[in-house]
Short mmCIF file of C-alpha atoms and ligand atoms in Angstrom, two decimals:
data_model
loop_
_atom_site.label_atom_id
_atom_site.label_comp_id
_atom_site.label_asym_id
_atom_site.label_seq_id
_atom_site.Cartn_x
_atom_site.Cartn_y
_atom_site.Cartn_z
CA MET A 1472 123.64 83.39 101.35
CA SER A 1473 121.81 82.42 104.50
CA LEU A 1474 121.08 78.68 104.68
CA VAL A 1475 118.50 76.62 106.57
CA VAL A 1476 119.18 72.95 107.35
CA GLY A 1477 116.15 70.76 107.96
CA VAL A 1478 116.81 67.58 109.96
CA GLY A 1479 114.78 64.46 110.71
CA LEU A 1480 116.45 61.81 112.84
CA ARG A 1481 115.88 58.69 114.89
CA ALA A 1482 116.62 58.67 118.61
CA GLY A 1483 120.23 57.62 119.22
CA THR A 1484 121.56 58.73 115.82
CA PRO A 1485 125.36 59.00 116.12
CA PHE A 1486 126.57 62.61 115.66
CA ALA A 1487 129.17 61.52 113.08
CA GLU A 1488 126.44 60.13 110.81
CA LEU A 1489 124.47 63.38 110.90
CA GLN A 1490 127.58 65.56 110.62
CA ASP A 1491 128.85 63.65 107.59
CA LEU A 1492 125.58 64.00 105.72
CA VAL A 1493 125.30 67.73 106.45
CA THR A 1494 128.96 68.57 105.74
CA THR A 1495 128.91 66.76 102.40
CA ALA A 1496 125.79 68.59 101.30
CA LEU A 1497 127.07 71.98 102.47
CA ARG A 1498 130.19 71.58 100.29
CA GLU A 1499 127.89 72.07 97.28
CA LEU A 1500 126.67 75.46 98.50
CA ALA A 1501 128.22 78.79 99.40
CA GLY A 1502 126.73 80.36 102.49
CA ASP A 1503 126.35 80.24 106.24
CA VAL A 1504 123.89 78.09 108.11
CA GLN A 1505 121.79 80.45 110.22
CA LEU A 1506 119.06 78.04 111.16
CA VAL A 1507 118.59 74.33 111.86
CA VAL A 1508 114.97 73.22 111.84
CA THR A 1509 113.20 70.03 112.87
CA ILE A 1510 109.99 68.63 114.33
CA THR A 1511 108.90 69.57 117.87
CA GLY A 1512 110.19 66.97 120.35
CA LYS A 1513 113.60 66.54 118.73
CA GLU A 1514 115.12 69.74 120.12
CA HIS A 1515 116.96 67.90 122.93
CA ASP A 1516 118.46 65.17 120.73
CA PRO A 1517 122.22 65.11 121.53
CA ALA A 1518 123.36 64.70 117.89
CA LEU A 1519 121.16 67.58 116.78
CA GLN A 1520 122.34 69.79 119.64
CA GLU A 1521 125.95 69.09 118.74
CA LEU A 1522 125.30 69.96 115.08
CA VAL A 1523 123.64 73.24 116.05
CA ALA A 1524 126.56 74.13 118.32
CA GLN A 1525 129.12 73.26 115.67
CA LEU A 1526 127.39 75.34 113.01
CA GLY A 1527 126.80 78.26 115.42
CA ALA A 1528 123.19 78.27 114.21
CA GLU A 1529 119.82 78.83 115.84
CA LEU A 1530 117.50 75.84 116.37
CA ARG A 1531 113.80 76.14 115.58
CA THR A 1532 111.07 73.50 115.71
CA PHE A 1533 107.70 73.10 114.02
CA SER A 1534 104.74 71.01 115.15
CA ASN A 1535 103.67 68.05 113.01
CA GLU A 1536 100.53 70.04 112.03
CA GLU A 1537 102.66 72.91 110.72
CA LEU A 1538 104.90 70.49 108.83
CA ALA A 1539 101.94 68.60 107.36
CA GLN A 1540 100.76 71.81 105.64
CA GLN A 1541 103.90 72.05 103.48
CA GLN A 1542 103.87 70.75 99.90
CA VAL A 1543 107.13 68.77 99.75
CA PRO A 1544 108.83 67.21 96.69
CA THR A 1545 109.68 63.89 98.46
CA PRO A 1546 106.90 62.85 100.84
CA SER A 1547 107.15 59.55 102.75
CA GLU A 1548 104.19 57.41 103.76
CA ARG A 1549 106.17 55.74 106.53
CA VAL A 1550 107.07 59.07 108.15
CA ASP A 1551 103.44 60.09 107.80
CA GLN A 1552 102.31 57.02 109.77
CA LEU A 1553 104.90 57.64 112.49
CA LYS A 1554 104.80 61.42 112.82
CA GLY A 1555 101.54 62.63 111.29
CA THR A 1556 103.43 64.52 108.58
CA SER A 1557 104.78 63.10 105.33
CA SER A 1558 108.05 65.00 105.71
CA VAL A 1559 110.22 66.45 108.46
CA ALA A 1560 113.46 67.74 106.89
CA GLU A 1561 111.99 69.23 103.68
CA ALA A 1562 108.80 70.41 105.36
CA ALA A 1563 110.72 72.15 108.16
CA VAL A 1564 112.86 74.02 105.62
CA LEU A 1565 109.78 75.11 103.66
CA ALA A 1566 107.95 76.10 106.87
CA THR A 1567 110.58 78.81 107.45
CA GLY A 1568 109.67 80.36 104.07
CA ALA A 1569 113.05 79.30 102.64
CA HIS A 1570 113.51 78.05 99.06
CA LEU A 1571 114.55 74.38 98.92
CA VAL A 1572 117.91 73.96 97.13
CA ILE A 1573 118.90 70.46 98.30
CA PRO A 1574 115.91 68.13 98.60
CA LYS A 1575 115.86 65.22 101.04
CA ARG A 1576 119.05 63.19 101.50
CA ARG A 1577 119.24 60.26 103.87
CA THR A 1578 121.40 57.82 105.79
CA PRO A 1579 119.96 54.87 107.75
CA ASN A 1580 119.08 57.06 110.78
CA THR A 1581 118.70 60.60 109.52
CA THR A 1582 117.34 62.80 106.72
CA ILE A 1583 118.34 66.32 105.85
CA ALA A 1584 117.27 69.01 103.38
CA ILE A 1585 118.71 72.48 102.80
CA GLY A 1586 117.12 75.75 101.79
CA VAL A 1587 118.14 79.38 101.20
CA GLN A 1588 116.38 82.07 103.16
CA ARG A 1589 114.48 84.72 101.23
CA ALA A 1590 113.85 88.26 102.39
CA ALA A 1591 110.31 88.48 103.73
CA GLY A 1592 107.58 90.08 101.62
CA TYR A 1593 104.61 91.86 103.14
CA ASP A 1594 101.63 89.95 104.42
CA LEU A 1595 98.53 89.73 102.24
CA ARG A 1596 96.71 92.72 103.76
CA ASP A 1597 99.66 95.03 103.25
CA ARG A 1598 100.20 93.75 99.71
CA GLU A 1599 96.57 94.53 98.96
CA VAL A 1600 97.01 98.09 100.23
CA VAL A 1601 100.00 98.60 97.94
CA GLN A 1602 98.06 97.26 94.93
CA ARG A 1603 95.06 99.35 95.92
CA VAL A 1604 96.88 102.66 96.05
CA ILE A 1605 98.45 101.89 92.67
CA ALA A 1606 95.08 100.98 91.14
CA GLU A 1607 93.19 103.87 92.73
CA ARG A 1608 95.70 106.62 91.94
CA ARG A 1609 94.11 108.92 89.37
CA ASP A 1610 95.11 111.91 87.34
CA VAL A 1611 92.56 114.40 88.67
CA ARG A 1612 91.41 117.55 86.91
CA ARG A 1613 87.90 118.01 88.31
CA GLY A 1614 86.21 118.12 91.70
CA PHE A 1615 88.94 119.97 93.64
CA LEU A 1616 87.79 121.41 96.98
CA ASP A 1617 88.63 124.80 98.37
CA VAL A 1618 90.51 123.17 101.26
CA PRO A 1619 94.15 124.01 101.92
CA VAL A 1620 96.81 121.31 102.07
CA ASP A 1621 98.68 121.89 105.32
CA ASP A 1622 102.46 121.87 105.44
CA VAL A 1623 102.72 118.70 107.51
CA THR A 1624 100.66 116.69 105.03
CA LEU A 1625 102.47 118.24 102.07
CA GLY A 1626 105.72 117.36 103.86
CA ARG A 1627 104.74 113.68 103.99
CA VAL A 1628 103.93 113.70 100.29
CA LEU A 1629 107.20 115.40 99.37
CA GLU A 1630 109.10 113.05 101.68
CA ALA A 1631 107.71 110.14 99.63
CA ALA A 1632 108.85 111.85 96.43
CA HIS A 1633 112.28 112.47 97.91
CA ARG A 1634 112.67 108.75 98.76
CA ALA A 1635 112.52 107.83 95.06
CA PRO A 1636 115.33 105.87 93.48
CA SER A 1637 117.69 107.98 91.38
CA VAL A 1638 120.63 107.28 89.11
CA GLY A 1639 123.81 107.15 91.19
CA LEU A 1640 121.68 108.52 94.07
CA SER A 1641 122.01 111.87 92.32
CA GLN A 1642 118.52 112.98 93.54
CA PRO A 1643 118.25 115.38 90.60
CA TRP A 1644 114.80 116.71 91.56
CA ASP A 1645 113.61 119.90 93.24
CA PHE A 1646 110.05 120.79 94.17
CA LEU A 1647 108.84 124.30 93.54
CA VAL A 1648 105.69 124.87 95.63
CA ILE A 1649 103.54 127.51 93.93
CA ARG A 1650 100.55 129.04 95.67
CA ASP A 1651 100.75 132.56 94.22
CA LEU A 1652 97.71 133.26 92.06
CA ALA A 1653 99.50 135.68 89.74
CA THR A 1654 102.12 133.07 88.85
CA ARG A 1655 99.46 130.39 88.38
CA ARG A 1656 97.50 132.73 86.07
CA LYS A 1657 100.55 133.13 83.84
CA VAL A 1658 101.09 129.36 83.81
CA HIS A 1659 97.40 128.89 83.04
CA ASP A 1660 97.68 131.24 80.05
CA LEU A 1661 100.49 129.11 78.65
CA ALA A 1662 98.45 125.92 79.02
CA THR A 1663 95.44 127.54 77.38
CA ALA A 1664 97.52 128.62 74.38
CA GLN A 1665 98.95 125.10 74.02
CA ARG A 1666 95.50 123.61 74.36
CA ASP A 1667 94.27 125.78 71.50
CA ALA A 1668 97.29 124.84 69.38
CA PHE A 1669 96.71 121.13 70.00
CA ALA A 1670 92.99 121.45 69.23
CA ALA A 1671 93.82 123.18 65.95
CA SER A 1672 96.09 120.27 64.97
CA LEU A 1673 93.32 117.68 65.37
CA PRO A 1674 91.01 116.29 62.70
CA GLU A 1675 87.49 117.67 63.11
CA ASP A 1676 85.80 114.74 64.90
CA ARG A 1677 88.72 114.32 67.28
CA ARG A 1678 88.66 118.04 68.02
CA ALA A 1679 85.01 117.81 69.04
CA ALA A 1680 85.89 115.04 71.50
CA PHE A 1681 88.87 117.01 72.81
CA ASP A 1682 86.69 120.07 73.45
CA GLY A 1683 84.86 118.10 76.15
CA LEU A 1684 88.06 117.21 78.02
CA LYS A 1685 89.57 119.14 80.89
CA ILE A 1686 93.34 119.04 80.73
CA GLU A 1687 94.44 121.05 83.75
CA ALA A 1688 93.33 122.40 87.14
CA ILE A 1689 95.97 125.08 87.60
CA LEU A 1690 93.60 127.66 89.07
CA ASP A 1691 91.22 125.16 90.71
CA THR A 1692 93.75 123.78 93.19
CA PRO A 1693 95.22 125.53 96.22
CA LEU A 1694 98.72 124.71 95.14
CA ASN A 1695 100.78 123.74 92.15
CA LEU A 1696 104.05 121.85 92.23
CA ALA A 1697 106.74 122.14 89.61
CA VAL A 1698 109.08 119.15 89.75
CA THR A 1699 112.39 119.91 88.13
CA CYS A 1700 115.53 118.03 87.21
CA ASP A 1701 119.15 119.12 87.33
CA PRO A 1702 120.87 116.94 84.70
CA GLY A 1703 124.31 117.76 86.14
CA ARG A 1704 123.50 117.01 89.78
CA GLY A 1705 126.19 114.87 91.33
CA GLY A 1706 129.01 116.14 89.14
CA ARG A 1707 131.00 114.28 86.55
CA HIS A 1708 131.03 110.68 87.76
CA VAL A 1709 127.44 109.85 88.66
CA LEU A 1710 127.21 106.06 88.79
CA GLY A 1711 125.03 104.70 86.00
CA ARG A 1712 124.42 107.98 84.15
CA HIS A 1713 127.52 107.94 81.95
CA ALA A 1714 125.97 105.75 79.23
CA ASP A 1715 122.49 107.27 79.23
CA PRO A 1716 121.85 110.87 80.31
CA ARG A 1717 118.09 110.27 80.18
CA THR A 1718 118.41 108.41 83.50
CA THR A 1719 118.34 111.75 85.36
CA THR A 1720 114.93 112.58 83.89
CA PHE A 1721 113.72 109.03 84.63
CA SER A 1722 114.71 109.58 88.27
CA ALA A 1723 112.70 112.79 88.57
CA ALA A 1724 109.70 111.12 86.91
CA ILE A 1725 109.83 108.29 89.45
CA ALA A 1726 109.85 110.88 92.24
CA ILE A 1727 106.61 112.23 90.78
CA GLN A 1728 105.06 108.77 90.82
CA ASN A 1729 106.00 108.37 94.50
CA LEU A 1730 104.45 111.77 95.17
CA TRP A 1731 101.32 110.83 93.25
CA LEU A 1732 100.82 107.59 95.21
CA ALA A 1733 101.49 109.18 98.60
CA ALA A 1734 99.07 111.99 97.77
CA ARG A 1735 96.40 109.44 96.82
CA ALA A 1736 96.84 107.71 100.16
CA GLU A 1737 96.27 111.13 101.84
CA GLY A 1738 93.09 111.68 99.80
CA ILE A 1739 94.84 114.40 97.77
CA GLY A 1740 94.31 114.60 94.03
CA VAL A 1741 97.16 115.30 91.61
CA GLY A 1742 96.79 116.36 87.98
CA TRP A 1743 99.85 116.42 85.73
CA VAL A 1744 99.87 119.18 83.09
CA SER A 1745 102.26 118.98 80.18
CA PHE A 1746 100.68 121.54 77.86
CA PHE A 1747 103.78 123.77 77.95
CA GLU A 1748 106.67 124.64 75.74
CA PRO A 1749 109.63 124.00 78.10
CA GLY A 1750 111.31 127.38 77.56
CA GLU A 1751 108.12 129.36 78.14
CA ILE A 1752 107.24 127.70 81.45
CA ALA A 1753 110.87 127.89 82.63
CA ALA A 1754 110.77 131.67 82.01
CA ILE A 1755 107.57 132.14 84.03
CA LEU A 1756 108.93 130.04 86.89
CA ASP A 1757 112.24 131.89 86.60
CA LEU A 1758 114.20 128.64 86.57
CA PRO A 1759 117.99 128.81 86.22
CA ALA A 1760 118.97 127.87 82.67
CA HIS A 1761 120.46 124.50 83.68
CA ILE A 1762 117.24 123.34 85.43
CA GLU A 1763 114.61 121.44 83.42
CA LEU A 1764 110.94 121.11 84.22
CA VAL A 1765 109.83 117.46 84.36
CA GLY A 1766 106.29 117.73 85.69
CA TYR A 1767 103.83 120.48 86.54
CA LEU A 1768 101.28 119.22 89.04
CA CYS A 1769 97.98 120.62 90.28
CA VAL A 1770 97.47 119.43 93.85
CA GLY A 1771 94.52 119.56 96.25
CA TYR A 1772 91.82 117.70 98.14
CA VAL A 1773 89.05 116.35 95.90
CA ASP A 1774 85.45 115.25 96.31
CA GLU A 1775 86.18 111.80 94.85
CA PHE A 1776 88.63 109.69 92.90
CA ALA A 1777 87.11 108.30 89.72
CA PRO A 1778 87.25 104.51 89.33
CA ALA A 1779 88.89 104.77 85.89
CA PRO A 1780 91.03 107.31 84.01
CA GLU A 1781 89.09 110.26 82.67
CA LEU A 1782 90.40 109.56 79.16
CA VAL A 1783 88.88 106.06 79.38
CA ARG A 1784 85.56 107.23 80.81
CA SER A 1785 85.23 109.90 78.12
CA GLY A 1786 86.00 107.38 75.35
CA TRP A 1787 89.13 109.29 74.27
CA ALA A 1788 91.49 106.35 74.81
CA LYS A 1789 91.48 102.76 76.07
CA ARG A 1790 93.81 100.69 78.20
CA ARG A 1791 96.28 98.41 76.41
CA PRO A 1792 96.05 94.79 77.56
CA LEU A 1793 99.02 93.72 79.69
CA SER A 1794 99.47 90.61 77.53
CA TRP A 1795 100.42 92.81 74.55
CA ALA A 1796 103.13 94.44 76.61
CA ILE A 1797 104.92 91.31 77.81
CA HIS A 1798 107.50 89.70 75.52
CA HIS A 1799 109.39 86.58 76.53
CA GLU A 1800 113.12 86.56 75.82
CA GLU A 1801 112.72 88.15 72.37
CA TRP A 1802 110.78 91.15 71.13
CA GLY A 1803 107.47 89.98 69.70
CA ARG A 1804 107.33 86.65 71.56
CA ARG A 1805 104.20 87.15 73.60
CA ASP A 1806 102.06 84.55 75.38
CA THR A 1807 99.85 84.57 72.31
CA SER A 1808 100.89 85.65 68.85
CA ILE A 1809 99.59 89.16 68.33
CA VAL A 1810 98.62 88.22 64.76
CA ASP A 1811 96.72 85.01 65.70
CA ASP A 1812 95.18 86.85 68.59
CA ALA A 1813 93.99 89.59 66.23
CA ARG A 1814 92.63 87.06 63.74
CA GLN A 1815 90.61 85.38 66.49
CA ALA A 1816 89.42 88.69 67.91
CA THR A 1817 88.05 89.59 64.47
CA GLN A 1818 85.18 87.13 64.98
CA ASN A 1819 83.97 89.00 68.08
CA ALA A 1820 84.93 92.50 67.05
CA VAL A 1821 82.36 95.14 67.83
CA PRO A 1822 82.20 97.80 65.10
CA ALA A 1823 84.10 100.86 66.32
CA GLY A 1824 83.10 104.40 65.60
CA GLY A 1825 85.36 107.41 65.54
CA GLN A 1826 88.15 109.18 63.84
CA ARG A 1827 89.34 108.28 60.34
CA VAL A 1828 93.07 107.89 59.81
CA ARG A 1829 94.84 107.46 56.46
CA VAL A 1830 97.94 105.36 57.06
CA VAL A 1831 100.50 105.76 54.30
CA VAL A 1832 103.02 102.90 54.30
CA GLY A 1833 106.47 103.82 52.97
CA GLY A 1834 107.34 106.42 50.37
CA HIS A 1835 107.36 110.18 50.73
CA VAL A 1836 104.29 111.67 52.36
CA ASP A 1837 102.76 115.09 52.61
CA LEU A 1838 101.79 115.57 56.23
CA GLN A 1839 99.71 118.70 55.70
CA GLU A 1840 96.43 116.88 56.27
CA ALA A 1841 95.71 116.18 59.94
CA ASP A 1842 94.31 112.68 59.35
CA VAL A 1843 97.50 111.30 57.73
CA LEU A 1844 99.87 109.01 59.57
CA ALA A 1845 103.02 108.00 57.68
CA VAL A 1846 104.80 104.73 58.41
CA ASP A 1847 108.50 104.93 57.59
CA LEU A 1848 110.16 101.52 57.09
CA GLY A 1849 113.64 102.90 56.38
CA ALA A 1850 116.73 101.97 58.35
CA GLU A 1851 117.46 105.61 59.27
CA ARG A 1852 115.48 107.24 62.07
CA PRO A 1853 113.41 110.03 60.46
CA PRO A 1854 113.37 113.53 62.01
CA ALA A 1855 111.00 113.65 65.01
CA ASP A 1856 107.43 114.26 63.90
CA PHE A 1857 104.34 112.78 65.50
CA GLY A 1858 102.90 112.38 62.00
CA VAL A 1859 105.58 109.79 61.17
CA LEU A 1860 105.79 106.37 62.81
CA TRP A 1861 109.21 104.80 62.36
CA ARG A 1862 108.86 101.03 62.05
CA PRO A 1863 112.08 99.58 60.55
CA ALA A 1864 110.75 96.00 60.34
CA ARG A 1865 113.58 93.48 60.07
CA THR A 1866 111.50 90.77 58.36
CA PRO A 1867 108.10 90.56 56.64
CA VAL A 1868 106.80 88.62 59.68
CA GLU A 1869 107.82 91.47 61.95
CA ALA A 1870 106.25 93.93 59.50
CA VAL A 1871 102.89 92.11 59.80
CA GLU A 1872 103.15 92.29 63.59
CA PHE A 1873 103.99 95.98 63.50
CA GLY A 1874 100.97 96.56 61.25
CA VAL A 1875 98.67 94.72 63.66
CA GLU A 1876 100.06 96.69 66.58
CA ILE A 1877 99.70 100.04 64.84
CA ALA A 1878 96.05 99.36 64.03
CA ARG A 1879 95.32 98.18 67.56
CA ASP A 1880 97.17 101.10 69.08
CA LEU A 1881 95.20 103.55 66.95
CA ALA A 1882 91.98 101.84 68.02
CA LEU A 1883 93.02 102.40 71.66
CA GLN A 1884 93.35 106.10 70.78
CA GLY A 1885 89.78 106.31 69.54
CA VAL A 1886 90.31 105.68 65.82
CA GLY A 1887 87.32 104.01 64.10
CA GLN A 1888 88.27 103.95 60.44
CA LEU A 1889 91.53 103.12 58.66
CA VAL A 1890 92.39 103.87 55.10
CA VAL A 1891 95.60 102.04 54.18
CA GLN A 1892 97.68 103.44 51.35
CA LEU A 1893 100.71 101.57 50.03
CA ALA A 1894 103.32 104.09 48.86
CA GLU A 1895 106.25 101.70 48.60
CA ASN A 1896 106.66 98.59 46.50
CA SER A 1897 108.32 96.14 48.87
CA GLU A 1898 107.58 92.87 50.62
CA ARG A 1899 107.85 94.56 54.02
CA ALA A 1900 105.50 97.40 53.09
CA GLU A 1901 102.92 94.91 51.79
CA ALA A 1902 103.30 92.81 54.93
CA LEU A 1903 102.82 95.85 57.16
CA ALA A 1904 99.74 96.87 55.21
CA ARG A 1905 98.37 93.32 55.64
CA GLY A 1906 99.01 93.57 59.38
CA LEU A 1907 97.14 96.87 59.47
CA GLN A 1908 94.09 95.20 57.91
CA VAL A 1909 94.24 92.26 60.36
CA GLY A 1910 94.62 94.59 63.35
CA ALA A 1911 91.84 96.82 62.10
CA SER A 1912 89.45 93.86 61.71
CA ALA A 1913 90.32 92.65 65.21
CA CYS A 1914 89.30 95.98 66.69
CA GLY A 1915 86.16 96.42 64.61
CA LEU A 1916 87.64 99.30 62.61
CA THR A 1917 86.30 99.80 59.14
CA HIS A 1918 89.21 99.63 56.76
CA SER A 1919 89.87 100.06 53.10
CA SER A 1920 92.81 100.43 50.74
CA ALA A 1921 93.51 103.62 48.85
C1 FMN B 3397 104.00 112.66 81.65
C2 FMN B 3397 102.52 112.87 81.78
C3 FMN B 3397 101.93 114.02 81.28
C4 FMN B 3397 100.56 114.20 81.40
N1 FMN B 3397 100.00 115.37 80.94
C5 FMN B 3397 98.69 115.59 81.12
C6 FMN B 3397 98.09 116.81 80.72
O1 FMN B 3397 98.74 117.73 80.24
N2 FMN B 3397 96.78 116.97 80.91
C7 FMN B 3397 96.00 115.98 81.44
O2 FMN B 3397 94.80 116.18 81.56
N3 FMN B 3397 96.53 114.81 81.85
C8 FMN B 3397 97.85 114.60 81.71
N4 FMN B 3397 98.40 113.42 82.14
C9 FMN B 3397 97.54 112.41 82.79
C10 FMN B 3397 97.21 111.24 81.88
O3 FMN B 3397 96.25 111.62 80.94
C11 FMN B 3397 96.69 110.09 82.76
O4 FMN B 3397 97.73 109.67 83.59
C12 FMN B 3397 96.18 108.91 81.96
O5 FMN B 3397 95.08 109.27 81.20
C13 FMN B 3397 95.81 107.76 82.86
O6 FMN B 3397 94.89 108.15 83.83
P1 FMN B 3397 95.17 107.95 85.38
O7 FMN B 3397 96.43 108.69 85.70
O8 FMN B 3397 93.97 108.54 86.09
O9 FMN B 3397 95.32 106.48 85.63
C14 FMN B 3397 99.76 113.23 82.04
C15 FMN B 3397 100.37 112.08 82.55
C16 FMN B 3397 101.73 111.90 82.44
C17 FMN B 3397 102.36 110.65 83.03
#
């Protein structure tokens, strides 16, 4: 830990008095003093000079105007009258950007305060640029220009991807750059077939909305990038992967995000396509059997970046409020209770239009009909099926919350009407059904019981 000692002292302060105060305080902390700070004019004080020499530290001074700007915990009116700043020791520590760990301590002739130095963040303008590229990154599927991406620019984008964090620094990614039209046509055929299959699985009104969406730009962009993952990269003892093999895929996905952001900064649009069965796309790309595809990206210059996601602008889906996503210390403990929040929101809810979903809570369900969503409350994870939501609520209170969340989540996905069917006779099932009604009211969904 790198420490900063702030000192205020009267002329003629004996060194022993200052040394005693500082040494006693430093015994409470682990770390080295890198910096001693004080008010301009005190830099030649003999006691201070001796302290700096003894500690092997650097001495820095701040003017009384700079010190006066600091918000200190222990201001002094007397010091203010004498020096034009209500603090010297504490203010000098804070003026370095350090975090105060020992507030002001004093002897008759001297005051000290100690802080720990923090690594510097970026200045405001740079922070705004970082936030801007994150906010203005878009998944782009339309408006690609017939302009090639040169190798130097592509190199910068791939360099950003390659700088991504990875489990055990295993760097499990590879980037397959595909320009060949024949290959892209084959990939396009796969995406088209998957698009048709997805459309066929949708309820009628949702299918009509989906028909208006563009889900890929494989042939519209000058190049496609397949980002792959080698789950075995790094051998047997990759640090951090032993307990969770998914971490390799996470690493490759983060590389894609780096790529996406760097491309945005270059004015290059990226559209991620996942309408593939993994084995089929791997065969077309002739991937070795141990290599997995993580992301297939359509890349090229675009005429513009839309201000909001296409799925939001088309009304297909909505953004989830950040406050729903943040839990403090325990799952479910949000800044506001999701149930109270939903009850309040009910008063202002605007009636929603859109898809009808029949939510069946508990029991055995026939998933043949496309508008059915089954909620399984059992302790055992059911086999993977997007028609089944597994919500093993631990208490009735949690069941209500899960119900509210399900309804709100469905509303974000364009659902306008809920039919709630109770297929299990239990307190938790009833609570979850109640939550569904509360959540539905909050989002303006029409809801009924079957
Ligand atoms: C893993 C993943 C797969 C995606 N697959 C597709 C896809 O197949 N087709 C598509 O149009 N968009 C796809 N997207 C883009 C998302 O729809 C998009 O990120 C989301 O709507 C938010 O929009 P934004 O990226 O412009 O902020 C995918 C995104 C991710 C992260």
